[in-house]
Amino acid sequence: MRVAVAGGTGLVGRLVVGELTAAGHEPVALSRARGVDLVRGAGLDGALSGVDVVVDVSNVTTLSRRRAVGFFDAAGRRLLDAAAGAGVRHHVALSIVGVDRVAHGYYAGKLRQEEIVAEGRVPWTVLRATQFHEFVGQTLRQMPGRLAVVPRMTTRPVAAREVARHLVELALAPPRGMAPELAGPRVEQLVDLVRRLLAARQERRLVVPLWLPGAAGAAMRGDGQLPLGVGPRGSETFDEWLVRTGARDG
């Protein structure tokens, strides 16, 4: 099967490509480095020729609602229009647990992406997953220096490779709309995870917990980003991930 992976050179995209290759399928990575611009639509028609399934794990790094919504709206529309024109029979998109319960700028973009997928002409599946174990290191990279100001946040982190594996399983199955939410094995606090990552790396930094204000902050501290109901659960804990990766975050 020929499967296009939007964002195929990113953290999850590389893992999806690897899972597809190991299973004997033909992945096609869609990225600017490969001549495909999702926002402008450049290169999409040629890249999707003969593609059976699209897996969208594209991303933009921003906290701005305007920029996030703008990216996911433009990229989602162009990708789905090109997929419909190419006869793609299944579109799978990765989203985030809590996008409809936490008023966060980036989450507004992901929610818009979900809406575009559901309104599109290609049969679809959307998987909401919790934050990755790798998210902890990404949080630290945004705060270089001796001081790490970390939001108070409750999460149930999952290994990115388990997310990739589940996305491939969904991609090879019939479209199912909103799939059951995927989460990791344990509920954790982001501040604790940051401290454990720093300890594993033997880095001495002062971690300062930050209480975010308003309804969004309360939702992040509470259960706003935890899965609702029964769904698949990853098996690798954060501490097991630290050992396996040598505390690197990909």
mmCIF file of C-alpha atoms in Angstrom:
data_model
loop_
_atom_site.group_PDB
_atom_site.id
_atom_site.type_symbol
_atom_site.label_atom_id
_atom_site.label_comp_id
_atom_site.label_asym_id
_atom_site.label_seq_id
_atom_site.Cartn_x
_atom_site.Cartn_y
_atom_site.Cartn_z
ATOM 1 C CA MET A 1 0.000 0.000 0.000
ATOM 2 C CA ARG A 2 1.217 3.502 -0.849
ATOM 3 C CA VAL A 3 0.789 5.818 2.161
ATOM 4 C CA ALA A 4 1.590 9.543 2.162
ATOM 5 C CA VAL A 5 2.789 10.972 5.490
ATOM 6 C CA ALA A 6 2.301 14.723 5.851
ATOM 7 C CA GLY A 7 5.015 15.950 8.192
ATOM 8 C CA GLY A 8 6.933 12.778 7.392
ATOM 9 C CA THR A 9 10.315 14.182 8.443
ATOM 10 C CA GLY A 10 9.177 15.291 11.931
ATOM 11 C CA LEU A 11 9.296 13.384 15.214
ATOM 12 C CA VAL A 12 6.148 11.300 14.738
ATOM 13 C CA GLY A 13 6.341 11.366 10.951
ATOM 14 C CA ARG A 14 9.722 9.635 10.877
ATOM 15 C CA LEU A 15 8.371 6.939 13.170
ATOM 16 C CA VAL A 16 5.257 6.457 11.024
ATOM 17 C CA VAL A 17 7.449 6.123 7.939
ATOM 18 C CA GLY A 18 9.547 3.532 9.752
ATOM 19 C CA GLU A 19 6.517 1.534 10.864
ATOM 20 C CA LEU A 20 5.098 1.526 7.340
ATOM 21 C CA THR A 21 8.391 0.424 5.824
ATOM 22 C CA ALA A 22 8.790 -2.377 8.373
ATOM 23 C CA ALA A 23 5.289 -3.596 7.527
ATOM 24 C CA GLY A 24 6.112 -3.776 3.818
ATOM 25 C CA HIS A 25 4.220 -0.679 2.681
ATOM 26 C CA GLU A 26 5.461 2.234 0.586
ATOM 27 C CA PRO A 27 5.602 5.501 2.565
ATOM 28 C CA VAL A 28 5.775 8.867 0.811
ATOM 29 C CA ALA A 29 7.039 11.625 3.125
ATOM 30 C CA LEU A 30 5.422 15.004 2.416
ATOM 31 C CA SER A 31 7.577 17.905 3.591
ATOM 32 C CA ARG A 32 9.134 21.115 2.284
ATOM 33 C CA ALA A 33 12.461 19.284 2.161
ATOM 34 C CA ARG A 34 10.841 16.898 -0.332
ATOM 35 C CA GLY A 35 9.356 19.714 -2.448
ATOM 36 C CA VAL A 36 5.880 19.749 -0.882
ATOM 37 C CA ASP A 37 4.439 22.858 0.782
ATOM 38 C CA LEU A 38 1.197 22.014 2.570
ATOM 39 C CA VAL A 39 0.169 25.628 3.193
ATOM 40 C CA ARG A 40 0.525 26.710 -0.441
ATOM 41 C CA GLY A 41 -0.281 23.311 -1.909
ATOM 42 C CA ALA A 42 2.880 23.210 -3.996
ATOM 43 C CA GLY A 43 3.904 19.689 -5.044
ATOM 44 C CA LEU A 44 0.881 17.978 -3.518
ATOM 45 C CA ASP A 45 -0.774 16.690 -6.693
ATOM 46 C CA GLY A 46 2.334 14.893 -7.884
ATOM 47 C CA ALA A 47 3.214 13.545 -4.439
ATOM 48 C CA LEU A 48 -0.257 12.034 -3.941
ATOM 49 C CA SER A 49 -0.376 10.248 -7.284
ATOM 50 C CA GLY A 50 -1.219 6.585 -6.647
ATOM 51 C CA VAL A 51 -1.536 7.112 -2.882
ATOM 52 C CA ASP A 52 -4.127 4.994 -1.061
ATOM 53 C CA VAL A 53 -4.009 6.577 2.401
ATOM 54 C CA VAL A 54 -2.800 9.882 3.871
ATOM 55 C CA VAL A 55 -1.554 10.148 7.457
ATOM 56 C CA ASP A 56 -1.358 13.787 8.568
ATOM 57 C CA VAL A 57 1.077 14.461 11.415
ATOM 58 C CA SER A 58 2.069 17.920 10.159
ATOM 59 C CA ASN A 59 2.802 20.551 12.768
ATOM 60 C CA VAL A 60 3.626 24.195 13.414
ATOM 61 C CA THR A 61 5.511 25.423 16.483
ATOM 62 C CA THR A 62 3.523 28.309 17.950
ATOM 63 C CA LEU A 63 1.455 29.413 20.931
ATOM 64 C CA SER A 64 -0.442 31.936 18.783
ATOM 65 C CA ARG A 65 -4.073 31.109 18.088
ATOM 66 C CA ARG A 66 -4.014 33.119 14.848
ATOM 67 C CA ARG A 67 -0.933 31.382 13.494
ATOM 68 C CA ALA A 68 -2.067 27.897 14.564
ATOM 69 C CA VAL A 69 -5.544 28.265 13.067
ATOM 70 C CA GLY A 70 -4.080 29.799 9.905
ATOM 71 C CA PHE A 71 -1.630 26.943 9.411
ATOM 72 C CA PHE A 72 -3.989 24.037 10.086
ATOM 73 C CA ASP A 73 -6.810 25.630 8.096
ATOM 74 C CA ALA A 74 -4.694 26.227 4.978
ATOM 75 C CA ALA A 75 -2.685 22.999 5.189
ATOM 76 C CA GLY A 76 -5.733 20.884 5.965
ATOM 77 C CA ARG A 77 -7.826 22.266 3.112
ATOM 78 C CA ARG A 78 -5.108 21.922 0.507
ATOM 79 C CA LEU A 79 -4.107 18.449 1.627
ATOM 80 C CA LEU A 80 -7.695 17.166 1.621
ATOM 81 C CA ASP A 81 -8.536 18.784 -1.722
ATOM 82 C CA ALA A 82 -5.466 17.200 -3.317
ATOM 83 C CA ALA A 83 -6.257 13.845 -1.670
ATOM 84 C CA ALA A 84 -9.821 13.891 -3.006
ATOM 85 C CA GLY A 85 -8.544 14.730 -6.479
ATOM 86 C CA ALA A 86 -6.038 11.862 -6.333
ATOM 87 C CA GLY A 87 -8.672 9.320 -5.272
ATOM 88 C CA VAL A 88 -7.234 8.766 -1.787
ATOM 89 C CA ARG A 89 -9.630 6.503 0.110
ATOM 90 C CA HIS A 90 -8.671 7.200 3.739
ATOM 91 C CA HIS A 91 -7.347 10.280 5.551
ATOM 92 C CA VAL A 92 -5.937 9.833 9.075
ATOM 93 C CA ALA A 93 -5.116 12.881 11.213
ATOM 94 C CA LEU A 94 -3.358 13.092 14.570
ATOM 95 C CA SER A 95 -4.891 15.461 17.110
ATOM 96 C CA ILE A 96 -4.579 16.050 20.865
ATOM 97 C CA VAL A 97 -6.659 14.937 23.826
ATOM 98 C CA GLY A 98 -8.394 17.974 25.305
ATOM 99 C CA VAL A 99 -8.432 20.279 22.268
ATOM 100 C CA ASP A 100 -12.138 20.872 22.843
ATOM 101 C CA ARG A 101 -11.772 21.367 26.611
ATOM 102 C CA VAL A 102 -8.710 23.614 27.002
ATOM 103 C CA ALA A 103 -8.791 27.155 25.607
ATOM 104 C CA HIS A 104 -5.236 27.164 24.277
ATOM 105 C CA GLY A 105 -4.079 28.978 21.145
ATOM 106 C CA TYR A 106 -2.396 25.976 19.547
ATOM 107 C CA TYR A 107 -5.331 23.735 20.443
ATOM 108 C CA ALA A 108 -7.670 26.064 18.525
ATOM 109 C CA GLY A 109 -5.638 25.237 15.436
ATOM 110 C CA LYS A 110 -5.881 21.489 16.015
ATOM 111 C CA LEU A 111 -9.619 21.777 16.590
ATOM 112 C CA ARG A 112 -9.942 23.606 13.273
ATOM 113 C CA GLN A 113 -7.972 20.802 11.625
ATOM 114 C CA GLU A 114 -10.440 18.247 13.011
ATOM 115 C CA GLU A 115 -13.365 20.258 11.642
ATOM 116 C CA ILE A 116 -11.828 20.440 8.160
ATOM 117 C CA VAL A 117 -11.153 16.692 8.121
ATOM 118 C CA ALA A 118 -14.738 15.907 9.155
ATOM 119 C CA GLU A 119 -16.128 18.266 6.502
ATOM 120 C CA GLY A 120 -13.874 16.926 3.736
ATOM 121 C CA ARG A 121 -14.658 14.593 0.841
ATOM 122 C CA VAL A 122 -12.233 11.837 1.889
ATOM 123 C CA PRO A 123 -13.358 9.145 4.402
ATOM 124 C CA TRP A 124 -11.488 9.883 7.609
ATOM 125 C CA THR A 125 -10.187 8.891 11.009
ATOM 126 C CA VAL A 126 -8.984 11.308 13.717
ATOM 127 C CA LEU A 127 -6.858 10.035 16.589
ATOM 128 C CA ARG A 128 -6.508 12.223 19.659
ATOM 129 C CA ALA A 129 -3.427 11.352 21.722
ATOM 130 C CA THR A 130 -2.025 12.770 24.928
ATOM 131 C CA GLN A 131 1.327 14.575 25.077
ATOM 132 C CA PHE A 132 4.348 12.501 24.132
ATOM 133 C CA HIS A 133 7.147 11.654 26.545
ATOM 134 C CA GLU A 134 9.270 13.721 24.151
ATOM 135 C CA PHE A 135 7.130 16.794 24.957
ATOM 136 C CA VAL A 136 8.995 17.200 28.244
ATOM 137 C CA GLY A 137 12.314 17.834 26.525
ATOM 138 C CA GLN A 138 10.626 20.120 24.017
ATOM 139 C CA THR A 139 9.272 22.163 26.928
ATOM 140 C CA LEU A 140 12.764 22.541 28.366
ATOM 141 C CA ARG A 141 14.231 23.623 25.032
ATOM 142 C CA GLN A 142 11.871 26.580 24.991
ATOM 143 C CA MET A 143 13.501 27.876 28.196
ATOM 144 C CA PRO A 144 17.303 27.902 27.816
ATOM 145 C CA GLY A 145 19.347 28.905 30.830
ATOM 146 C CA ARG A 146 19.459 27.966 34.481
ATOM 147 C CA LEU A 147 15.791 28.660 35.203
ATOM 148 C CA ALA A 148 12.949 26.468 33.907
ATOM 149 C CA VAL A 149 9.466 27.905 34.441
ATOM 150 C CA VAL A 150 7.105 24.973 33.906
ATOM 151 C CA PRO A 151 3.294 25.183 33.794
ATOM 152 C CA ARG A 152 1.315 23.163 36.280
ATOM 153 C CA MET A 153 -0.213 20.511 34.045
ATOM 154 C CA THR A 154 -1.717 17.073 34.530
ATOM 155 C CA THR A 155 -1.055 14.688 31.679
ATOM 156 C CA ARG A 156 -0.888 11.016 30.800
ATOM 157 C CA PRO A 157 2.126 10.933 28.476
ATOM 158 C CA VAL A 158 2.688 8.318 25.805
ATOM 159 C CA ALA A 159 5.754 7.334 23.783
ATOM 160 C CA ALA A 160 5.773 8.828 20.281
ATOM 161 C CA ARG A 161 6.667 5.449 18.789
ATOM 162 C CA GLU A 162 3.482 3.948 20.271
ATOM 163 C CA VAL A 163 1.467 6.789 18.755
ATOM 164 C CA ALA A 164 3.087 6.112 15.375
ATOM 165 C CA ARG A 165 2.335 2.406 15.626
ATOM 166 C CA HIS A 166 -1.316 3.086 16.438
ATOM 167 C CA LEU A 167 -1.630 5.589 13.583
ATOM 168 C CA VAL A 168 -0.387 2.960 11.141
ATOM 169 C CA GLU A 169 -2.882 0.423 12.495
ATOM 170 C CA LEU A 170 -5.686 2.932 11.960
ATOM 171 C CA ALA A 171 -4.405 3.849 8.504
ATOM 172 C CA LEU A 172 -4.514 0.224 7.356
ATOM 173 C CA ALA A 173 -8.032 -0.295 8.737
ATOM 174 C CA PRO A 174 -11.335 1.122 7.395
ATOM 175 C CA PRO A 175 -12.131 4.784 8.234
ATOM 176 C CA ARG A 176 -13.877 5.151 11.597
ATOM 177 C CA GLY A 177 -14.362 8.877 12.260
ATOM 178 C CA MET A 178 -13.285 9.814 15.776
ATOM 179 C CA ALA A 179 -11.167 6.939 17.094
ATOM 180 C CA PRO A 180 -10.940 6.172 20.832
ATOM 181 C CA GLU A 181 -8.386 8.439 22.496
ATOM 182 C CA LEU A 182 -4.849 7.154 22.985
ATOM 183 C CA ALA A 183 -2.978 7.830 26.236
ATOM 184 C CA GLY A 184 0.014 6.594 28.168
ATOM 185 C CA PRO A 185 -0.009 4.191 31.093
ATOM 186 C CA ARG A 186 0.180 6.695 33.992
ATOM 187 C CA VAL A 187 -1.168 10.071 35.029
ATOM 188 C CA GLU A 188 1.745 12.438 35.683
ATOM 189 C CA GLN A 189 2.503 16.049 36.549
ATOM 190 C CA LEU A 190 4.567 17.966 33.991
ATOM 191 C CA VAL A 191 6.707 19.588 36.696
ATOM 192 C CA ASP A 192 7.658 16.149 38.046
ATOM 193 C CA LEU A 193 8.486 14.888 34.569
ATOM 194 C CA VAL A 194 10.764 17.857 33.926
ATOM 195 C CA ARG A 195 12.628 17.233 37.178
ATOM 196 C CA ARG A 196 13.083 13.544 36.356
ATOM 197 C CA LEU A 197 14.375 14.353 32.887
ATOM 198 C CA LEU A 198 16.873 16.858 34.294
ATOM 199 C CA ALA A 199 18.034 14.318 36.878
ATOM 200 C CA ALA A 200 18.504 11.670 34.178
ATOM 201 C CA ARG A 201 20.560 14.142 32.161
ATOM 202 C CA GLN A 202 22.476 15.244 35.267
ATOM 203 C CA GLU A 203 21.547 18.853 34.548
ATOM 204 C CA ARG A 204 21.329 21.306 37.433
ATOM 205 C CA ARG A 205 18.490 23.733 36.725
ATOM 206 C CA LEU A 206 15.979 25.416 39.003
ATOM 207 C CA VAL A 207 12.439 24.286 38.136
ATOM 208 C CA VAL A 208 9.776 26.869 39.012
ATOM 209 C CA PRO A 209 6.139 25.689 38.776
ATOM 210 C CA LEU A 210 3.837 28.213 37.072
ATOM 211 C CA TRP A 211 0.123 28.436 37.819
ATOM 212 C CA LEU A 212 -1.531 29.548 34.592
ATOM 213 C CA PRO A 213 -4.567 31.790 35.173
ATOM 214 C CA GLY A 214 -8.159 31.436 34.071
ATOM 215 C CA ALA A 215 -10.234 28.548 32.814
ATOM 216 C CA ALA A 216 -7.458 27.245 30.553
ATOM 217 C CA GLY A 217 -5.016 27.031 33.456
ATOM 218 C CA ALA A 218 -7.580 25.268 35.641
ATOM 219 C CA ALA A 219 -8.332 22.763 32.875
ATOM 220 C CA MET A 220 -4.620 22.035 32.383
ATOM 221 C CA ARG A 221 -4.099 21.471 36.109
ATOM 222 C CA GLY A 222 -7.206 19.288 36.295
ATOM 223 C CA ASP A 223 -8.431 16.609 33.911
ATOM 224 C CA GLY A 224 -8.804 18.745 30.780
ATOM 225 C CA GLN A 225 -6.006 16.896 28.983
ATOM 226 C CA LEU A 226 -6.793 13.405 30.232
ATOM 227 C CA PRO A 227 -8.691 10.925 28.037
ATOM 228 C CA LEU A 228 -12.429 10.495 28.340
ATOM 229 C CA GLY A 229 -13.757 6.957 28.501
ATOM 230 C CA VAL A 230 -12.138 3.709 27.450
ATOM 231 C CA GLY A 231 -9.445 3.659 24.777
ATOM 232 C CA PRO A 232 -6.044 2.240 23.858
ATOM 233 C CA ARG A 233 -3.215 2.791 26.320
ATOM 234 C CA GLY A 234 0.506 2.824 25.671
ATOM 235 C CA SER A 235 2.658 0.497 27.734
ATOM 236 C CA GLU A 236 5.945 2.394 28.073
ATOM 237 C CA THR A 237 6.149 4.613 31.152
ATOM 238 C CA PHE A 238 8.077 7.879 31.181
ATOM 239 C CA ASP A 239 10.837 6.370 33.331
ATOM 240 C CA GLU A 240 11.157 3.384 30.982
ATOM 241 C CA TRP A 241 11.357 5.820 28.081
ATOM 242 C CA LEU A 242 14.157 7.715 29.867
ATOM 243 C CA VAL A 243 16.178 4.503 30.112
ATOM 244 C CA ARG A 244 15.505 3.403 26.539
ATOM 245 C CA THR A 245 16.376 6.734 24.951
ATOM 246 C CA GLY A 246 19.157 7.779 27.289
ATOM 247 C CA ALA A 247 17.001 10.802 28.243
ATOM 248 C CA ARG A 248 17.124 12.162 24.705
ATOM 249 C CA ASP A 249 13.899 13.586 23.294
ATOM 250 C CA GLY A 250 14.370 12.946 19.616
#
